[in-house]
Structures are given as structure tokens and as C-alpha cells.
Coordinates of C-alpha atoms and ligand atoms in Angstrom, one line a residue:
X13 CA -18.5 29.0 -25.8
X14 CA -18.0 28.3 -22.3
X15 CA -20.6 30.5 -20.9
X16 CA -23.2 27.9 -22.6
X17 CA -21.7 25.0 -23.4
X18 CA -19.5 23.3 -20.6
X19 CA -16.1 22.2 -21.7
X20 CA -15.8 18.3 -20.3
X21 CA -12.9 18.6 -17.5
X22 CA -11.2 15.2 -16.3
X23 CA -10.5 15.4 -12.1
X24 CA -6.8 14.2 -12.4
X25 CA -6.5 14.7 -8.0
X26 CA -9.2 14.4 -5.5
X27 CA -7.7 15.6 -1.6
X28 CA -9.9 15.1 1.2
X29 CA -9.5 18.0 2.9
X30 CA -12.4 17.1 6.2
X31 CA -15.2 14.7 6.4
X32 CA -17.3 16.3 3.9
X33 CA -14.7 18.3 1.1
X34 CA -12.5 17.6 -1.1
X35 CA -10.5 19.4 -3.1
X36 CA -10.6 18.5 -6.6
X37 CA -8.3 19.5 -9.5
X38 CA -9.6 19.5 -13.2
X39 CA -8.0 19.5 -16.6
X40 CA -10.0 20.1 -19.7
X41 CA -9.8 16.8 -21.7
X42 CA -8.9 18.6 -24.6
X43 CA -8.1 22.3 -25.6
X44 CA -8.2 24.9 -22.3
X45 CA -10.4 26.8 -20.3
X46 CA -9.8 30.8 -20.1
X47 CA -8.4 32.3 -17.0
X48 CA -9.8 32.6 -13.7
X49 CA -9.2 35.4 -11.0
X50 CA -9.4 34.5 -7.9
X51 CA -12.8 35.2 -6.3
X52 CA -14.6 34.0 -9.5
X53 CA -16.4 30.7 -10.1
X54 CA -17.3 28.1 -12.8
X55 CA -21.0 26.3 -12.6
X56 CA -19.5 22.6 -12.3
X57 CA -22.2 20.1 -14.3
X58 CA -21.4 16.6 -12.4
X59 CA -23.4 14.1 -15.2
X60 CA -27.2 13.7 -14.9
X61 CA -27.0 15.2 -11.6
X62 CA -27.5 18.7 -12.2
X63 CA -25.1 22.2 -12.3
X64 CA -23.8 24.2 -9.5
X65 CA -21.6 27.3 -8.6
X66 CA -18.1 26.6 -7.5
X67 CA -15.2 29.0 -7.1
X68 CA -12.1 28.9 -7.8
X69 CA -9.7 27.4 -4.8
X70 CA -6.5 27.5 -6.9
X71 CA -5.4 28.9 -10.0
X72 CA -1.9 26.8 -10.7
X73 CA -0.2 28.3 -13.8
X74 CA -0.3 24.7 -16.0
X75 CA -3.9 24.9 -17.1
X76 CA -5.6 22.8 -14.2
X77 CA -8.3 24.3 -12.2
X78 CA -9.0 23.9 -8.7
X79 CA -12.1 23.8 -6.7
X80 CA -13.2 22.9 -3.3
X81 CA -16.1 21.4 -2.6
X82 CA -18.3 20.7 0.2
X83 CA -21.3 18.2 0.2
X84 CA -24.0 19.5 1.2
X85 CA -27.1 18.3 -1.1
X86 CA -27.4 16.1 -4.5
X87 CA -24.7 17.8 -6.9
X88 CA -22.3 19.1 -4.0
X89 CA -22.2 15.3 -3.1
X90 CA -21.7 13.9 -6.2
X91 CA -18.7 16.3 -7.4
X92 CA -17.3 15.8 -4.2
X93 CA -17.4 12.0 -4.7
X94 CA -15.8 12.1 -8.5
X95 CA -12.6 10.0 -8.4
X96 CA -9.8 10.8 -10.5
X97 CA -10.8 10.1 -14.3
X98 CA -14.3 10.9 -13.9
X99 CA -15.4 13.3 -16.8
X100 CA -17.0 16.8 -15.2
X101 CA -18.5 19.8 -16.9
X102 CA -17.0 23.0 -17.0
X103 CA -18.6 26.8 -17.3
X104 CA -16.9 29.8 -16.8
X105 CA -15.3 32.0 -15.5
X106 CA -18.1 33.6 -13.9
X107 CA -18.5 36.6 -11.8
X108 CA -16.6 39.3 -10.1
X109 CA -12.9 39.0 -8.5
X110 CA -11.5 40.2 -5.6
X111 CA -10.4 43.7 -6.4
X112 CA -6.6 43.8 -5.1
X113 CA -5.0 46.7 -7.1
X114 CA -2.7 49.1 -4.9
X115 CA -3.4 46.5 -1.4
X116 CA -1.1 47.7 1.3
X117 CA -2.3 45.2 4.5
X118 CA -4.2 42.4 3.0
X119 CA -7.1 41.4 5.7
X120 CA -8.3 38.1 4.4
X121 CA -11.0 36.6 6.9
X122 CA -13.1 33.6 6.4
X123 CA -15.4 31.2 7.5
X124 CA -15.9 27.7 6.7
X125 CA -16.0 26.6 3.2
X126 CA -15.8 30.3 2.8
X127 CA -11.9 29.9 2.8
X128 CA -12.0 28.3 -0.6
X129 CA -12.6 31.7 -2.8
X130 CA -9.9 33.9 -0.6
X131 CA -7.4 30.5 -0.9
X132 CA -6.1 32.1 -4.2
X133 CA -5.4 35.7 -2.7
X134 CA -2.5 34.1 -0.2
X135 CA 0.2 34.9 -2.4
X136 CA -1.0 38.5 -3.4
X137 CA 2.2 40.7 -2.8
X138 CA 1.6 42.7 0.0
X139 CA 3.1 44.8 2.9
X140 CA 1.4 42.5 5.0
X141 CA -0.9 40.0 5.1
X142 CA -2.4 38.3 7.7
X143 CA -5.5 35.4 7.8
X144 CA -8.3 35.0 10.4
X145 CA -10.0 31.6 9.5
X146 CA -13.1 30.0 11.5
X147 CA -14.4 26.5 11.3
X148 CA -17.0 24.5 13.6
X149 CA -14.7 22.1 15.0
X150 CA -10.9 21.6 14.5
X151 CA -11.3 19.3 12.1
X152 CA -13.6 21.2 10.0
X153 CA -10.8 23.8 9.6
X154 CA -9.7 23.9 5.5
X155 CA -6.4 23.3 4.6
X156 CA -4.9 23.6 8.2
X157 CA -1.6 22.2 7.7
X158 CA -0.8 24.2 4.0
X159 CA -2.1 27.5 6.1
X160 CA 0.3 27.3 8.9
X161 CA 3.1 26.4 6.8
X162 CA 2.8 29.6 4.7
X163 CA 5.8 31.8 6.0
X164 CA 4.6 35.4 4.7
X165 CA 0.7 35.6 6.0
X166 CA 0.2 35.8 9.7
X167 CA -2.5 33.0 10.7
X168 CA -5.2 33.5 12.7
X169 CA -7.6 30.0 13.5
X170 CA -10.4 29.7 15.8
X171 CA -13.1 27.1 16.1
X172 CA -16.8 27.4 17.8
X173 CA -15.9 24.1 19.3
X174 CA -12.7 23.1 20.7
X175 CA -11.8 19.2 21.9
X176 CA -8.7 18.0 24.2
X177 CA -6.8 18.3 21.3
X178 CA -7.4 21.9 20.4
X179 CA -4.9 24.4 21.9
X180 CA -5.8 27.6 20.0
X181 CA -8.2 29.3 19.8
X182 CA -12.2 28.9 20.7
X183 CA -14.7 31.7 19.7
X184 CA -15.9 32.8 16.3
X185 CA -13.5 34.6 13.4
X186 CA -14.8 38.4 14.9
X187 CA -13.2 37.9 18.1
X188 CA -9.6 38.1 17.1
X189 CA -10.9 40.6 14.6
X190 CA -11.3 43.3 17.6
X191 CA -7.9 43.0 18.8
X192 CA -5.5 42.1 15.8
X193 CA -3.4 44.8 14.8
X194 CA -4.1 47.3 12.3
X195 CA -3.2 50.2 10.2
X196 CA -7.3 50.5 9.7
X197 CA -6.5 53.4 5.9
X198 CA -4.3 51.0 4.4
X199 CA -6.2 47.5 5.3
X200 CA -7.9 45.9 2.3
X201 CA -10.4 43.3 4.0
X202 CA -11.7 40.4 2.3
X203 CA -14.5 38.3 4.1
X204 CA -16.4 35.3 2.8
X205 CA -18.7 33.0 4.9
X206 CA -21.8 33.4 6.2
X207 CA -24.2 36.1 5.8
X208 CA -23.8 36.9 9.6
X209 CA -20.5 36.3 10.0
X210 CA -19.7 38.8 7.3
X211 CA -22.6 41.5 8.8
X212 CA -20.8 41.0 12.0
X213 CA -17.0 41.3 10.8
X214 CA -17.8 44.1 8.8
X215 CA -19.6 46.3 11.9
X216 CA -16.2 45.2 13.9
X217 CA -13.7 46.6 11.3
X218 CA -16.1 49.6 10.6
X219 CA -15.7 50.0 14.4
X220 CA -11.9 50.3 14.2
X221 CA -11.8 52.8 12.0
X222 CA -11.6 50.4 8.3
X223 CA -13.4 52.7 5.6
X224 CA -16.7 50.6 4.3
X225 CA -14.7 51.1 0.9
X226 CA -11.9 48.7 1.9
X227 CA -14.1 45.9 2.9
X228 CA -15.6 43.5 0.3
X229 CA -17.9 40.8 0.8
X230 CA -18.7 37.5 -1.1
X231 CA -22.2 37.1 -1.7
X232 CA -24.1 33.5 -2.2
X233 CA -27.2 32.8 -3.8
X234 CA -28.4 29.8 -5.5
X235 CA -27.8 29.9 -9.1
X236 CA -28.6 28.4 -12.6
X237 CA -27.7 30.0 -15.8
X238 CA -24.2 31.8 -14.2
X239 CA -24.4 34.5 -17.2
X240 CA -26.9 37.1 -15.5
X241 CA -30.4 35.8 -17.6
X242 CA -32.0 33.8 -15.5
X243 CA -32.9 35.8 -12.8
X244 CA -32.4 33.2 -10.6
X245 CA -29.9 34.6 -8.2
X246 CA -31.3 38.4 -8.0
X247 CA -30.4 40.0 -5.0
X248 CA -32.2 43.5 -4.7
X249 CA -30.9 45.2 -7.7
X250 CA -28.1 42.5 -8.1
X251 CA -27.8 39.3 -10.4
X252 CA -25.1 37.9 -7.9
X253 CA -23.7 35.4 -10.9
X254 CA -22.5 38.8 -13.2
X255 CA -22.9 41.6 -10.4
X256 CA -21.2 39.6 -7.5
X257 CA -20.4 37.2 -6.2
X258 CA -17.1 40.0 -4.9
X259 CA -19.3 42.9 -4.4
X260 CA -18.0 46.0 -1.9
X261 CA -19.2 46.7 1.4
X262 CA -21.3 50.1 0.7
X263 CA -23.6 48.2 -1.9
X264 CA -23.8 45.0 -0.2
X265 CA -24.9 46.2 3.3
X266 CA -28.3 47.2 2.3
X267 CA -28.8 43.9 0.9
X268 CA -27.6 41.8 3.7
X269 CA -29.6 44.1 6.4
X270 CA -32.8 43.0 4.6
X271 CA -34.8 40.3 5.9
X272 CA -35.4 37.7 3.8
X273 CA -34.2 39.1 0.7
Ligands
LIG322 C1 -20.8 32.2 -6.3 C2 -20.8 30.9 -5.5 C3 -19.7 30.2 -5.2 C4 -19.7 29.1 -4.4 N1 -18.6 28.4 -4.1 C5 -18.6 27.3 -3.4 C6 -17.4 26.6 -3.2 O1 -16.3 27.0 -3.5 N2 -17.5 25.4 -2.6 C7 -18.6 24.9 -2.1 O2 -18.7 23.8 -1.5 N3 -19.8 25.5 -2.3 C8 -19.8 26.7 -3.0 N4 -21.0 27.3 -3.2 C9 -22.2 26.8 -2.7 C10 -22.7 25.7 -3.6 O3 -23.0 26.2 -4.9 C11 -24.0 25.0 -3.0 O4 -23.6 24.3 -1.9 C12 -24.6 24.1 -4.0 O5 -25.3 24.9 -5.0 C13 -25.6 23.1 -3.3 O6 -26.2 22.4 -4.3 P1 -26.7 20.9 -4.1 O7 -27.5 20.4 -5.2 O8 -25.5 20.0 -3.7 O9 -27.6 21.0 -2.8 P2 -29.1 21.6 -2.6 O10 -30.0 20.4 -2.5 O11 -29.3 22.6 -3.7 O12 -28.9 22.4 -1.3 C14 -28.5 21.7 0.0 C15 -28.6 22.7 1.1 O13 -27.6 23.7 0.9 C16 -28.3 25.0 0.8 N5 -27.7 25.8 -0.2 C17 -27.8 25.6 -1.5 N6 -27.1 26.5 -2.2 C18 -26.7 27.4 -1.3 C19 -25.9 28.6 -1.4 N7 -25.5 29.1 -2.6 N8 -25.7 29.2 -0.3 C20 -26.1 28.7 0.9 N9 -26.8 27.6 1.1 C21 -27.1 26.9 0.0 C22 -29.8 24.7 0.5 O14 -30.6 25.7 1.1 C23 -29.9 23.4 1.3 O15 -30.2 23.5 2.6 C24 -21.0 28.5 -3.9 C25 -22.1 29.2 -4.2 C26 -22.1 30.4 -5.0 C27 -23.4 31.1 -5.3

């Protein structure tokens, strides 16, 4: 019954990852948890605090989950301040996963804590895969050291704001997008961030010739029940807990052209 009930999950690692997330991993206390696919999330109950959505940042193979989580407001801050041993709730899987049958060139671009959800694609098998991943300020860049170390995706970082220390790249994640090599038939592309940043990316691969059908999109709204009832998370003619949060191109566009919606 995880859809209703949450499963208690013990945080056996917290990493800091920047000044405001961690990355923590969980292990139900007892029994297990079904599988997650990467793109999908769990609603993560932090005690007497209240419920939120998290995805999945890691999907290791010996029953842990992981998630990464930024603080931004009441439950955001206090999962991201559980210490190891402290007792969390678990829902889930919820939601839609990145679609990856048949990918030839793997385009995975992200922004911010919008890394976390396209973490677990990294190791799709591919004929080529390369990363273009934003952040405000160097150090707000997600798991900087782990990306640059990976030998078999082609990283791509760039920060709004640079310091002395900062020899790469300044400008936001559609810049290299215009220039980066591609094959635009056989590119899958796989954004999550902001609204605008993905509007944006999108119109740039559309420009280069990537077919709206290769292009999916992450959608965010806030959330409650996770299981499509509430109706809290409607989106146009989407519940983005069981529609989305993955959702392609074509049907997302309309939604994130509207105003306000
Ligand atoms: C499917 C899905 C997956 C997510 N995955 C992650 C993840 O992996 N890591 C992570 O850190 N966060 C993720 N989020 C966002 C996370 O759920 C919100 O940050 C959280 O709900 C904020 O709750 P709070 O009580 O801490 O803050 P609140 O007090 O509810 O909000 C604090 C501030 O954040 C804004 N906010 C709240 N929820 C959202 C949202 N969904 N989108 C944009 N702004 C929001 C509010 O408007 C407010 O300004 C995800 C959201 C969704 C819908």
C-alpha cells in the first residue's frame, strides 16, 4: 500500500552536495519499497512537518533510494536537515519516467536542482551521450566533481555567475545548446529546470532541426495526494502527479505557453 500509506524509510547517508542540498539515501526499515525508474518520484513525509514530491536522484541496485533535496520552504528544509537514523516516510513510485527505448544520442540538459531527475539516465547505453548542466553560481552546480569524472557522457557546465575561480563557462544552459554538435533525427533530449529554461531549450533544438517528438520535458507543480485524486496538481488537462511529471514536448508546449496556468 505504498500509494496510501508511507513505508517508514531510515536515511543511512546524508551528502551535502551545496549550501542548501543534500543528497540523502533511504532504506526501508523493514520489508522494500517497489522499483523506481528514473524520472519518477516518491512524496517524502518528514514527521509532523508535512509531505512533498521528490524524485528519484539514484536508483542503486541494493534496495536504497536516493533523493536530492533542496531547501527551499518548511518540509524541503527539514528532509534536507534529517541526519542519518532519522525515520522518514516513503510513497511511491509516482509518476511518469523518462521514455528511453531505442535512444541513439542521449541529450540530457538541466538546470539547477533540475539535475537530480536526469542523474539516473547517465548510464543509459547510448551511441552518445552528452550533458549540458546550469547552475547560478559555481558552487551551486550539483554533483560537479562525480559529473566530470564520468568517462562516457560529454559534460557541458555553465553558470549565470562566474567568480575568479570559475574558468568555464558563463551564460545560461541554451547557449551551448546552439552550438553543440548534433545529429538533430537521432537526438533524444531530456530537459528539466525551470519553466523558461525548458520553453527556451526546447525553441533552440526545435530550431536545429530536433523533431518536438524527441524532446521531453519535466513538469512541476505543487502536489498532495501523488495518486491523481486530489486535483491538486492539474495542469490544463493534466494531473502532473499520474500524467507527468515526464510528459513530451508536443502536449506540454501548450501548457507551458499559457500564462498563469
Ligand atoms: C514531480 C516533482 C518532483 C520534484 N523533485 C524534486 C527534487 O528532486 N528535489 C527537490 O529539491 N525538489 C523537488 N521538487 C520540488 C519540491 O517538491 C518543492 O520544493 C517542495 O514541494 C517545497 O515544499 P516546502 O514545504 O519545502 O516549501 P513551500 O513552503 O511549499 O514552498 C517554498 C517555495 O518554493 C516554491 N515551490 C513549492 N513547490 C514548488 C514546485 N513544485 N515547483 C516550483 N516551486 C515550488 C513555493 O512557491 C515557495 O516559493 C519536485 C516537485 C515535483 C512536483
Amino acid at each position: 500500500m505504498t500509494s496510501w500509506v508511507p513505508t517508514p524509510c531510515r536515511v543511512v547517508e546524508r551528502t551535502v552536495e551545496t549550501h542548501d542540498c543534500v543528497t540523502l539515501t533511504l532504506r526501508p526499515v523493514t520489508g522494500s519499497l517497489p522499483a523506481f525508474r528514473p524520472g519518477q518520484f516518491a512524496m517524502l513525509y518528514a514527521h509532523g512537518v508535512g509531505e512533498i514530491p521528490i524524485s528519484v536522484s539514484g536508483i542503486p541496485a541494493d534496495g536504497t533510494l536516493v533523493h536530492t533535496v533542496r531547501a527551499v520552504g518548511a518540509v524541503s528544509r527539514a528532509l534536507h536537515d534529517a541526519a542519518p537514523g532519522t525515520v522518514i516516510g516513503v510513497r511511491g513510485p509516482f509518476g511518469t519516467a523518462w521514455r528511453l527505448d531505442g535512444v541513439e544520442d542521449l541529450l540530457v540538459v538541466a538546470g539547477g536542482i533540475g539535475l537530480a531527475p536526469l542523474r539516473p539516465v547517465l548510464g543509459h547505453p547510448s551511441r552518445r551521450t552528452v550533458l549540458v548542466a546550469g547552475a547560478r553560481t559555481p558552487e551551486d552546480l550539483l554533483y560537479a566533481g562525480d559529473l566530470l569524472a564520468l568517462s562516457d557522457v560529454d559534460v557541458v557546465l555553465t553558470v549565470d555567475r562566474g567568480g575568479h575561480d570559475w574558468h568555464g563557462r558563463v551564460g545560461f544552459v541554451t547557449e551551448p545548446l546552439a552550438s553543440i554538435p548534433l545529429d538533430p533525427e537521432r537526438t533524444t533530449a531530456l530537459l528539466c529546470g525551470p519553466e523558461p529554461m525548458m520553453r527556451f531549450c526546447a525553441r533552440t533544438l526545435l530550431g536545429r532541426g530536433v523533431p518536438a517528438g524527441n524532446i521531453q520535458v519535466s513538469l512541476e507543480r505543487s502536489m498532495q495526494c501523488g495518486i491523481g485524486l486530489c486535483g491538486h496538481c492539474q495542469l490544463g488537462p493534466l494531473l502532473v502527479c499520474r500524467d507527468g511529471p515526464v510528459t513530451g514536448y508536443p502536449e506540454a508546449e501548450p501548457l507551458l505557453l499559457a500564462k498563469e496556468l
